[in-house]
Short mmCIF file of C-alpha atoms and ligand atoms in Angstrom, two decimals:
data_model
loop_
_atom_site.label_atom_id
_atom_site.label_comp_id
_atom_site.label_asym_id
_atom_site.label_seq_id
_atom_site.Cartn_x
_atom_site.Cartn_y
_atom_site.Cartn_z
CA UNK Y 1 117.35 80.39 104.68
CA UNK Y 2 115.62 79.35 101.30
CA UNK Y 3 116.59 81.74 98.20
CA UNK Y 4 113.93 84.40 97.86
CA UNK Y 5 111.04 83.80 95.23
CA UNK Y 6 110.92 86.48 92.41
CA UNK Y 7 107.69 88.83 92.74
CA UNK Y 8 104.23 86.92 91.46
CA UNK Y 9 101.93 89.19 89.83
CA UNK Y 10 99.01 87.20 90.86
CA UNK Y 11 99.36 87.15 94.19
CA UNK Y 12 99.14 90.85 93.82
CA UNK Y 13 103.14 90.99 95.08
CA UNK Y 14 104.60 94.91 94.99
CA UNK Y 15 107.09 95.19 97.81
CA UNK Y 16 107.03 98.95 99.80
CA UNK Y 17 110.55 99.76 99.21
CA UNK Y 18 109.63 103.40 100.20
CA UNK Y 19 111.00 103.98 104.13
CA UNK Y 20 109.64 107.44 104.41
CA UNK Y 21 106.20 105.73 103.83
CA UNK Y 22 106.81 102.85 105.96
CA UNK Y 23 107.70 104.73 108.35
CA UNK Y 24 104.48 106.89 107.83
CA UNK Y 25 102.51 103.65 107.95
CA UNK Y 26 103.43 102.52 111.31
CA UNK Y 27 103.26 106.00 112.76
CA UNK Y 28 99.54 106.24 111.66
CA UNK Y 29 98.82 102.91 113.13
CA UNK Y 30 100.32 104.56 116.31
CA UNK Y 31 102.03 101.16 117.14
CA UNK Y 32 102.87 100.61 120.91
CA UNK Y 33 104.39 97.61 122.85
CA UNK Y 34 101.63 97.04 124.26
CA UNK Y 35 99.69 95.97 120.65
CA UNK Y 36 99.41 92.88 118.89
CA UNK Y 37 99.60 92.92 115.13
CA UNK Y 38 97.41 91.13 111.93
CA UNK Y 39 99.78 92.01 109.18
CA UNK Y 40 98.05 90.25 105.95
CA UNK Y 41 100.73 89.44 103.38
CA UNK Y 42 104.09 90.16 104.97
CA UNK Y 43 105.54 89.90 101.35
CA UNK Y 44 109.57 90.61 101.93
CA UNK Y 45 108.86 91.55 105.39
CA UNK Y 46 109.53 95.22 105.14
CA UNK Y 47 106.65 96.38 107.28
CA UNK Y 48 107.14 93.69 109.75
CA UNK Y 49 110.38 94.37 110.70
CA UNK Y 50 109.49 97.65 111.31
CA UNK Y 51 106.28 96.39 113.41
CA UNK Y 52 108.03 93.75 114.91
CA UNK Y 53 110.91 96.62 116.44
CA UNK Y 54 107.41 98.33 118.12
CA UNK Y 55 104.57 96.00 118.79
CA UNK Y 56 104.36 93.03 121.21
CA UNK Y 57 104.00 90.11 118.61
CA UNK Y 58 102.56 90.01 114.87
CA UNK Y 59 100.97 87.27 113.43
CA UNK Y 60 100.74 87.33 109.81
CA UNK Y 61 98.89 85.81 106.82
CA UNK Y 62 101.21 85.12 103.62
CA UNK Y 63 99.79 83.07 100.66
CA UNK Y 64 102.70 82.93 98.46
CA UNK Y 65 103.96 79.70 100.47
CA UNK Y 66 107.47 79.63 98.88
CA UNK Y 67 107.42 83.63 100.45
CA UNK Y 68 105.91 82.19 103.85
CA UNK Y 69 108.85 79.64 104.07
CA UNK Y 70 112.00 82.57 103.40
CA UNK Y 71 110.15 84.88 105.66
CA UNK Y 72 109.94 81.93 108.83
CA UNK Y 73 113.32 81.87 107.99
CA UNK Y 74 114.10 85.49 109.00
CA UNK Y 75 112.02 86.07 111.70
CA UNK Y 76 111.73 82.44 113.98
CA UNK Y 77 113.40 84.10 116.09
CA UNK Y 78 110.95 87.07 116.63
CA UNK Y 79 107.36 87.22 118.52
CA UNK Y 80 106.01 86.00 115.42
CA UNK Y 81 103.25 83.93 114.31
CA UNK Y 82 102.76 83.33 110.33
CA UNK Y 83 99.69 81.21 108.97
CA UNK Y 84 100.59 80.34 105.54
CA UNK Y 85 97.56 79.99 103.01
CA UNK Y 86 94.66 82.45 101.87
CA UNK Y 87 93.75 85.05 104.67
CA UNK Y 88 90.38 84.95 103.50
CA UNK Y 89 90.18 81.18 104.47
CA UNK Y 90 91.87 81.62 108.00
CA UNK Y 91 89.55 81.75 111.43
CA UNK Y 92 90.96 85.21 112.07
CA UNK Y 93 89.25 85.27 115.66
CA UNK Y 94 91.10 82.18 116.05
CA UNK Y 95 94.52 82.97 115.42
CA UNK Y 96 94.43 86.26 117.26
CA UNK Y 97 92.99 84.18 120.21
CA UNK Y 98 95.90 81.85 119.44
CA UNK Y 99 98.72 84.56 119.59
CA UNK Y 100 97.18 85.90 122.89
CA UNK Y 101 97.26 83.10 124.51
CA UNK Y 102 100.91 82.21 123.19
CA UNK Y 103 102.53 86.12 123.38
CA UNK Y 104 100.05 86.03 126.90
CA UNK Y 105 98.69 89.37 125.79
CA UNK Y 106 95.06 88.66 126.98
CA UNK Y 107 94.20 92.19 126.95
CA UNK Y 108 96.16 93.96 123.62
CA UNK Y 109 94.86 95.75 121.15
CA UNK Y 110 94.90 94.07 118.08
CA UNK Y 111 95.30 96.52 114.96
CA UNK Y 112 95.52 95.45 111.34
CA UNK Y 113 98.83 97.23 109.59
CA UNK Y 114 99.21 95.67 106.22
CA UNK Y 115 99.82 96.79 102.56
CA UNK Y 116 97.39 94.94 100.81
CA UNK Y 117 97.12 92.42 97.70
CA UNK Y 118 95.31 94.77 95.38
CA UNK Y 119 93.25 92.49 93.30
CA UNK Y 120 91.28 90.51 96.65
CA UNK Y 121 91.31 93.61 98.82
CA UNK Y 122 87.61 94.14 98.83
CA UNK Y 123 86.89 90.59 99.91
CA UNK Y 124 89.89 91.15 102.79
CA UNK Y 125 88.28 94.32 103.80
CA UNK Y 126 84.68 92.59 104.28
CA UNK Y 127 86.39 89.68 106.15
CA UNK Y 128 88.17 92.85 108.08
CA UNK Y 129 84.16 94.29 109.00
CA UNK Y 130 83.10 91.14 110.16
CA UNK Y 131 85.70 90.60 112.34
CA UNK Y 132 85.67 94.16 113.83
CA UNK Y 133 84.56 93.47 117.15
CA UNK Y 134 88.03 91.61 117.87
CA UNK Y 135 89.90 94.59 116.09
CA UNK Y 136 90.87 98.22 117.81
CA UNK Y 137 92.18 99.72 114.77
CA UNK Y 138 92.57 98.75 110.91
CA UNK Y 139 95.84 100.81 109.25
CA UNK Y 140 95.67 99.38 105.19
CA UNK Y 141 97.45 100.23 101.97
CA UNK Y 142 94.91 100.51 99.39
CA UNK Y 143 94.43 101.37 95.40
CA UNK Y 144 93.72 104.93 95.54
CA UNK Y 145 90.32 104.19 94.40
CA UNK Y 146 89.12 101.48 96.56
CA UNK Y 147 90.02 104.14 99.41
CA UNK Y 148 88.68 107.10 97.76
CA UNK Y 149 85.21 104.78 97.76
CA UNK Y 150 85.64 103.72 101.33
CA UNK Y 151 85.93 106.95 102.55
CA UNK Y 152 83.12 108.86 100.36
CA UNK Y 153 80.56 111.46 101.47
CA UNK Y 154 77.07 111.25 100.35
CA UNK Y 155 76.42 112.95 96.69
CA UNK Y 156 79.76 112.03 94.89
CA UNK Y 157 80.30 109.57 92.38
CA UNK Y 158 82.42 107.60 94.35
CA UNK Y 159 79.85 106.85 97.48
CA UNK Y 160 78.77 103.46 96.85
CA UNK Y 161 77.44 100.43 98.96
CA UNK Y 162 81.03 99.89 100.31
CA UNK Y 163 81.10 103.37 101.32
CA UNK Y 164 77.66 102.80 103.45
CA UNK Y 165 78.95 99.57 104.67
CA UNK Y 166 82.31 100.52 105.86
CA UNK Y 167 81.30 103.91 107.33
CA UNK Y 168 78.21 101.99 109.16
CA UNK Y 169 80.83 100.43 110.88
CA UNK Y 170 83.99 102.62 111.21
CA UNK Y 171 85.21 105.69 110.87
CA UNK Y 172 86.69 105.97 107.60
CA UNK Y 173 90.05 108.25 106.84
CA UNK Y 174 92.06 108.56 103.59
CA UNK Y 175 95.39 109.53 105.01
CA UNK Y 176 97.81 109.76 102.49
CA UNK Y 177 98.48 108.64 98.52
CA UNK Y 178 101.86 106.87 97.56
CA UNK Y 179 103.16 107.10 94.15
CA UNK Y 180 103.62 103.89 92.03
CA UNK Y 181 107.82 104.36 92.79
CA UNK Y 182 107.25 103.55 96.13
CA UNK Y 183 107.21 99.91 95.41
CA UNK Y 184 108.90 97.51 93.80
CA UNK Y 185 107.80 96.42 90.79
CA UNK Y 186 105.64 99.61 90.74
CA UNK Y 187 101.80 98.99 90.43
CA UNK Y 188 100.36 100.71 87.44
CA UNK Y 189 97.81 102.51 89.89
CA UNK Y 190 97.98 105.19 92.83
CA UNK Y 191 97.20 103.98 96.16
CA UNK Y 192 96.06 105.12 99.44
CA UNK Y 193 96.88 104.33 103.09
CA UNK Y 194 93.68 104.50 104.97
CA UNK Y 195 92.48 104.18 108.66
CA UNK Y 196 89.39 102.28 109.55
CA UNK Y 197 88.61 102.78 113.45
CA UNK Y 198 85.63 100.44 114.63
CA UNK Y 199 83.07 102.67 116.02
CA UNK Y 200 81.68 102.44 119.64
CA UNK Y 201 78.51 102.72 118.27
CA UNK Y 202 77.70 101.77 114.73
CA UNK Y 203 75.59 103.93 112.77
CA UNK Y 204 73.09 101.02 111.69
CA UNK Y 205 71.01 99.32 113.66
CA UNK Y 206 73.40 95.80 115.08
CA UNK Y 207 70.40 93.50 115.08
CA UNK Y 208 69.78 94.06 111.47
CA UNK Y 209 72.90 94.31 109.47
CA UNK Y 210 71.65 91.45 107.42
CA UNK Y 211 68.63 93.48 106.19
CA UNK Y 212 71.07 96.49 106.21
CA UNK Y 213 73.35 95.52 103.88
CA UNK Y 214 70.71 94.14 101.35
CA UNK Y 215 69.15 97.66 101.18
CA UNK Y 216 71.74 99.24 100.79
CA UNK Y 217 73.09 96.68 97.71
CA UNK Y 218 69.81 96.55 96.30
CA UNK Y 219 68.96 100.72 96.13
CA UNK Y 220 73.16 100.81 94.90
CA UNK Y 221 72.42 98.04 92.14
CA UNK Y 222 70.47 101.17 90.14
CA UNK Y 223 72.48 104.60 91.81
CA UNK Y 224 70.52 106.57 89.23
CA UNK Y 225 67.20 105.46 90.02
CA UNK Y 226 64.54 106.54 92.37
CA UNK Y 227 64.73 104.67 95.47
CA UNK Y 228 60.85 104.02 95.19
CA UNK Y 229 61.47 102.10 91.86
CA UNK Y 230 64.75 99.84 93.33
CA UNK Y 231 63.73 99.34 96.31
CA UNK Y 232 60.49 97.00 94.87
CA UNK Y 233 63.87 94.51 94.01
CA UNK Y 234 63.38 93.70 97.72
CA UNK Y 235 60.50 91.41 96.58
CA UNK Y 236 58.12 94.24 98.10
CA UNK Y 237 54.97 95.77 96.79
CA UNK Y 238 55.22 99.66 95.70
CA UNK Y 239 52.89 100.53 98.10
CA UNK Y 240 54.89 98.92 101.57
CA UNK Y 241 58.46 100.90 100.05
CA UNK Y 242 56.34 103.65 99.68
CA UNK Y 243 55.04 103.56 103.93
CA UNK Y 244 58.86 102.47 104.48
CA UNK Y 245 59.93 105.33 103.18
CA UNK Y 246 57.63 107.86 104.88
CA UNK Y 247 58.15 105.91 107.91
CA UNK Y 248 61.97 106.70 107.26
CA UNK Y 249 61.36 110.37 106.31
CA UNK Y 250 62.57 109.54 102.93
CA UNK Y 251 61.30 111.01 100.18
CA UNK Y 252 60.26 108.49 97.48
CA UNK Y 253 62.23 110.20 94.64
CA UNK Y 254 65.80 110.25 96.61
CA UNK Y 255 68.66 108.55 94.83
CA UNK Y 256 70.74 106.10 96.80
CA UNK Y 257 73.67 108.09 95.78
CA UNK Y 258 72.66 111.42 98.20
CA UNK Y 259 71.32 109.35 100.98
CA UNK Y 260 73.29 109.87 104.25
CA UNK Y 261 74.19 106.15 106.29
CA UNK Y 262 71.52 107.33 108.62
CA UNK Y 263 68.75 107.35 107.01
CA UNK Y 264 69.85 104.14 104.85
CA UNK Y 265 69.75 102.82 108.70
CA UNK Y 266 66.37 104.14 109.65
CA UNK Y 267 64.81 102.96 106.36
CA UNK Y 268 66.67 99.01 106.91
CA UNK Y 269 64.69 99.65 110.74
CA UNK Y 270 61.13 100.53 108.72
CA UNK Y 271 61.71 97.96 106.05
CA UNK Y 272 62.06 95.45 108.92
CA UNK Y 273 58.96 96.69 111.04
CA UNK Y 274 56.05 93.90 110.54
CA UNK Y 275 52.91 95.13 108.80
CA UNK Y 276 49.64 96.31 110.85
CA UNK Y 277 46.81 93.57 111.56
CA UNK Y 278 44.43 95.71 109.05
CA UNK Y 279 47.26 95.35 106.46
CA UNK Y 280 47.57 91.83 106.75
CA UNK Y 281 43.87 91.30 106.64
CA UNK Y 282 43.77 93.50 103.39
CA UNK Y 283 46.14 91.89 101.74
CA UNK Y 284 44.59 88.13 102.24
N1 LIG G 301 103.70 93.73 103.00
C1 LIG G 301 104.61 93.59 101.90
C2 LIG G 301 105.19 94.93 101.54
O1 LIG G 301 104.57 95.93 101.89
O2 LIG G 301 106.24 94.99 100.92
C3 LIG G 301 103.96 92.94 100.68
C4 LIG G 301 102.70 93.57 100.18
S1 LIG G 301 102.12 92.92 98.64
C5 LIG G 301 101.19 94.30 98.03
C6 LIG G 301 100.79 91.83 99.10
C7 LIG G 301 101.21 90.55 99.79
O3 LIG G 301 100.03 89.78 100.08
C8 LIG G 301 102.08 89.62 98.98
O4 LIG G 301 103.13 89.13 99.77
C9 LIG G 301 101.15 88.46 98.56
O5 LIG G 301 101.83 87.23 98.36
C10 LIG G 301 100.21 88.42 99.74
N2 LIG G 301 98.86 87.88 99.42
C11 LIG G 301 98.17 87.97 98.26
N3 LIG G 301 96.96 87.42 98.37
C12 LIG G 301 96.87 86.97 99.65
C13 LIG G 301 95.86 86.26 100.37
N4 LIG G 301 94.69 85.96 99.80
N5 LIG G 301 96.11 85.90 101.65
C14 LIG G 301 97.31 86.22 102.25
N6 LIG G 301 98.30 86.89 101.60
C15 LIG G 301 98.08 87.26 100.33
#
């Protein structure tokens, strides 16, 4: 087996040495035999071994490649699939097709359990909502912040467009903090394990989640503003925000900040209805 790298602060490295909260980890993601794994950035492999005792197979996602090569080392002899490189550039569909096919588990769950690089975990939890439809279950350690956001209600300073966007499209829960001892070297921040469980049925509209998400970023680019005044940074006139938002039952001076993911979704829906005849002939 090759020596074992020393931890690299870019790659966000800060190995769970904690058991109680591995343990806790893997008993939130309620691991089975029956489930098949994503575990993005294995690190020392202290939460796979534990996942690999309970779950059917785990394929894994490890960019530190010098890591990637100890850790196929230690486990080649495990149901274990690792796909060294950036997550965030893999075909995650793809490999979890891939591990069915070789594991044969056509019809497993397939739950994300992972403690998370800190500094690219927003752009890993967007890949994560993208992919959800191939995903039963999403178990992630987070900076206490990032989770605090995800999991915001309506009229707080932390509910945000990622709070919109990830509640849209699962249920959110902030299960439990872990202190910066719990991992080796210790992170100078708190952090959060969270659960995000896809929804059966999302809470925005599916054939518009392109026009979705851009209302929500563009009424979150100015949280303290009316959502009359933001909204015209759709490249709309006052006047067809203004019918959106009655259409929506809105009220024009609302802030983004108090508006419930429902009626974000029902104004996306009037924002996307196309105008009358008589207001196309007025306006030409
Ligand atoms: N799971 C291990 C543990 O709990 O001890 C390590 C967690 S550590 C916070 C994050 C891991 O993600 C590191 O092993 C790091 O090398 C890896 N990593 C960082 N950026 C990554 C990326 N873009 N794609 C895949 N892995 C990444």
């Amino acid at each position: 087996m090759n020596a074992l790298p020393p931890p690299r602060k870019r790659f966000g490295q800060h190995f769970l040495r904690d058991a109680n909260i591995l343990r806790r980890i893997v008993a939130a993601a309620e691991v089975t035999s029956r489930d098949l794994i994503v575990e993005i950035g294995p690190g020392r492999g202290a939460l796979t071994e534990q996942l690999l005792e309970r779950a059917a197979g785990v394929v894994a996602f490890e960019l530190d490649r010098d890591l990637a090569s100890w850790l196929d080392g230690r486990f080649s002899s495990r149901r274990w699939r690792l796909h060294s490189g950036d997550v965030l550039d893999a075909d995650l569909a793809a490999c979890i097709a891939q591990a069915r096919a070789d594991f044969n588990l056509p019809e497993a769950p397939v739950k994300v359990v992972a403690n998370l690089p800190y500094n690219v975990s927003t752009p890993i939890l967007e890949k994560l909502l993208l992919a959800r439809q191939a995903l039963t279950d999403i178990v992630v350690m987070l900076q206490r912040e990032v989770a605090q956001r995800l999991a915001a209600a309506p009229g707080g300073k932390d509910y945000g467009y990622f709070s919109v966007i990830a509640q849209a499209y699962f249920e959110v829960r902030r299960l439990f903090d872990a202190p910066p001892g719990a991992f080796q070297p210790p992170p100078k921040v708190m952090s959060s394990v969270a659960r995000l469980t896809p929804r059966a049925n999302a809470l925005a509209p599916p054939d518009l989640e392109t026009s979705f998400r851009r209302v929500v970023g563009v009424a979150f680019e100015q949280r303290r503003k009316m959502l009359s005044g933001s909204l015209t940074r759709l490249g709309l006139p006052r006047s067809a925000v203004l019918k959106a938002l009655a259409a929506a039952d809105i009220a024009p001076e609302r802030r983004p900040e108090t508006l419930p993911i429902e009626a974000f979704a029902r104004l996306a829906r009037a924002l996307a209805e196309p105008p009358a005849a008589d207001e196309l002939s007025q306006g030409a």
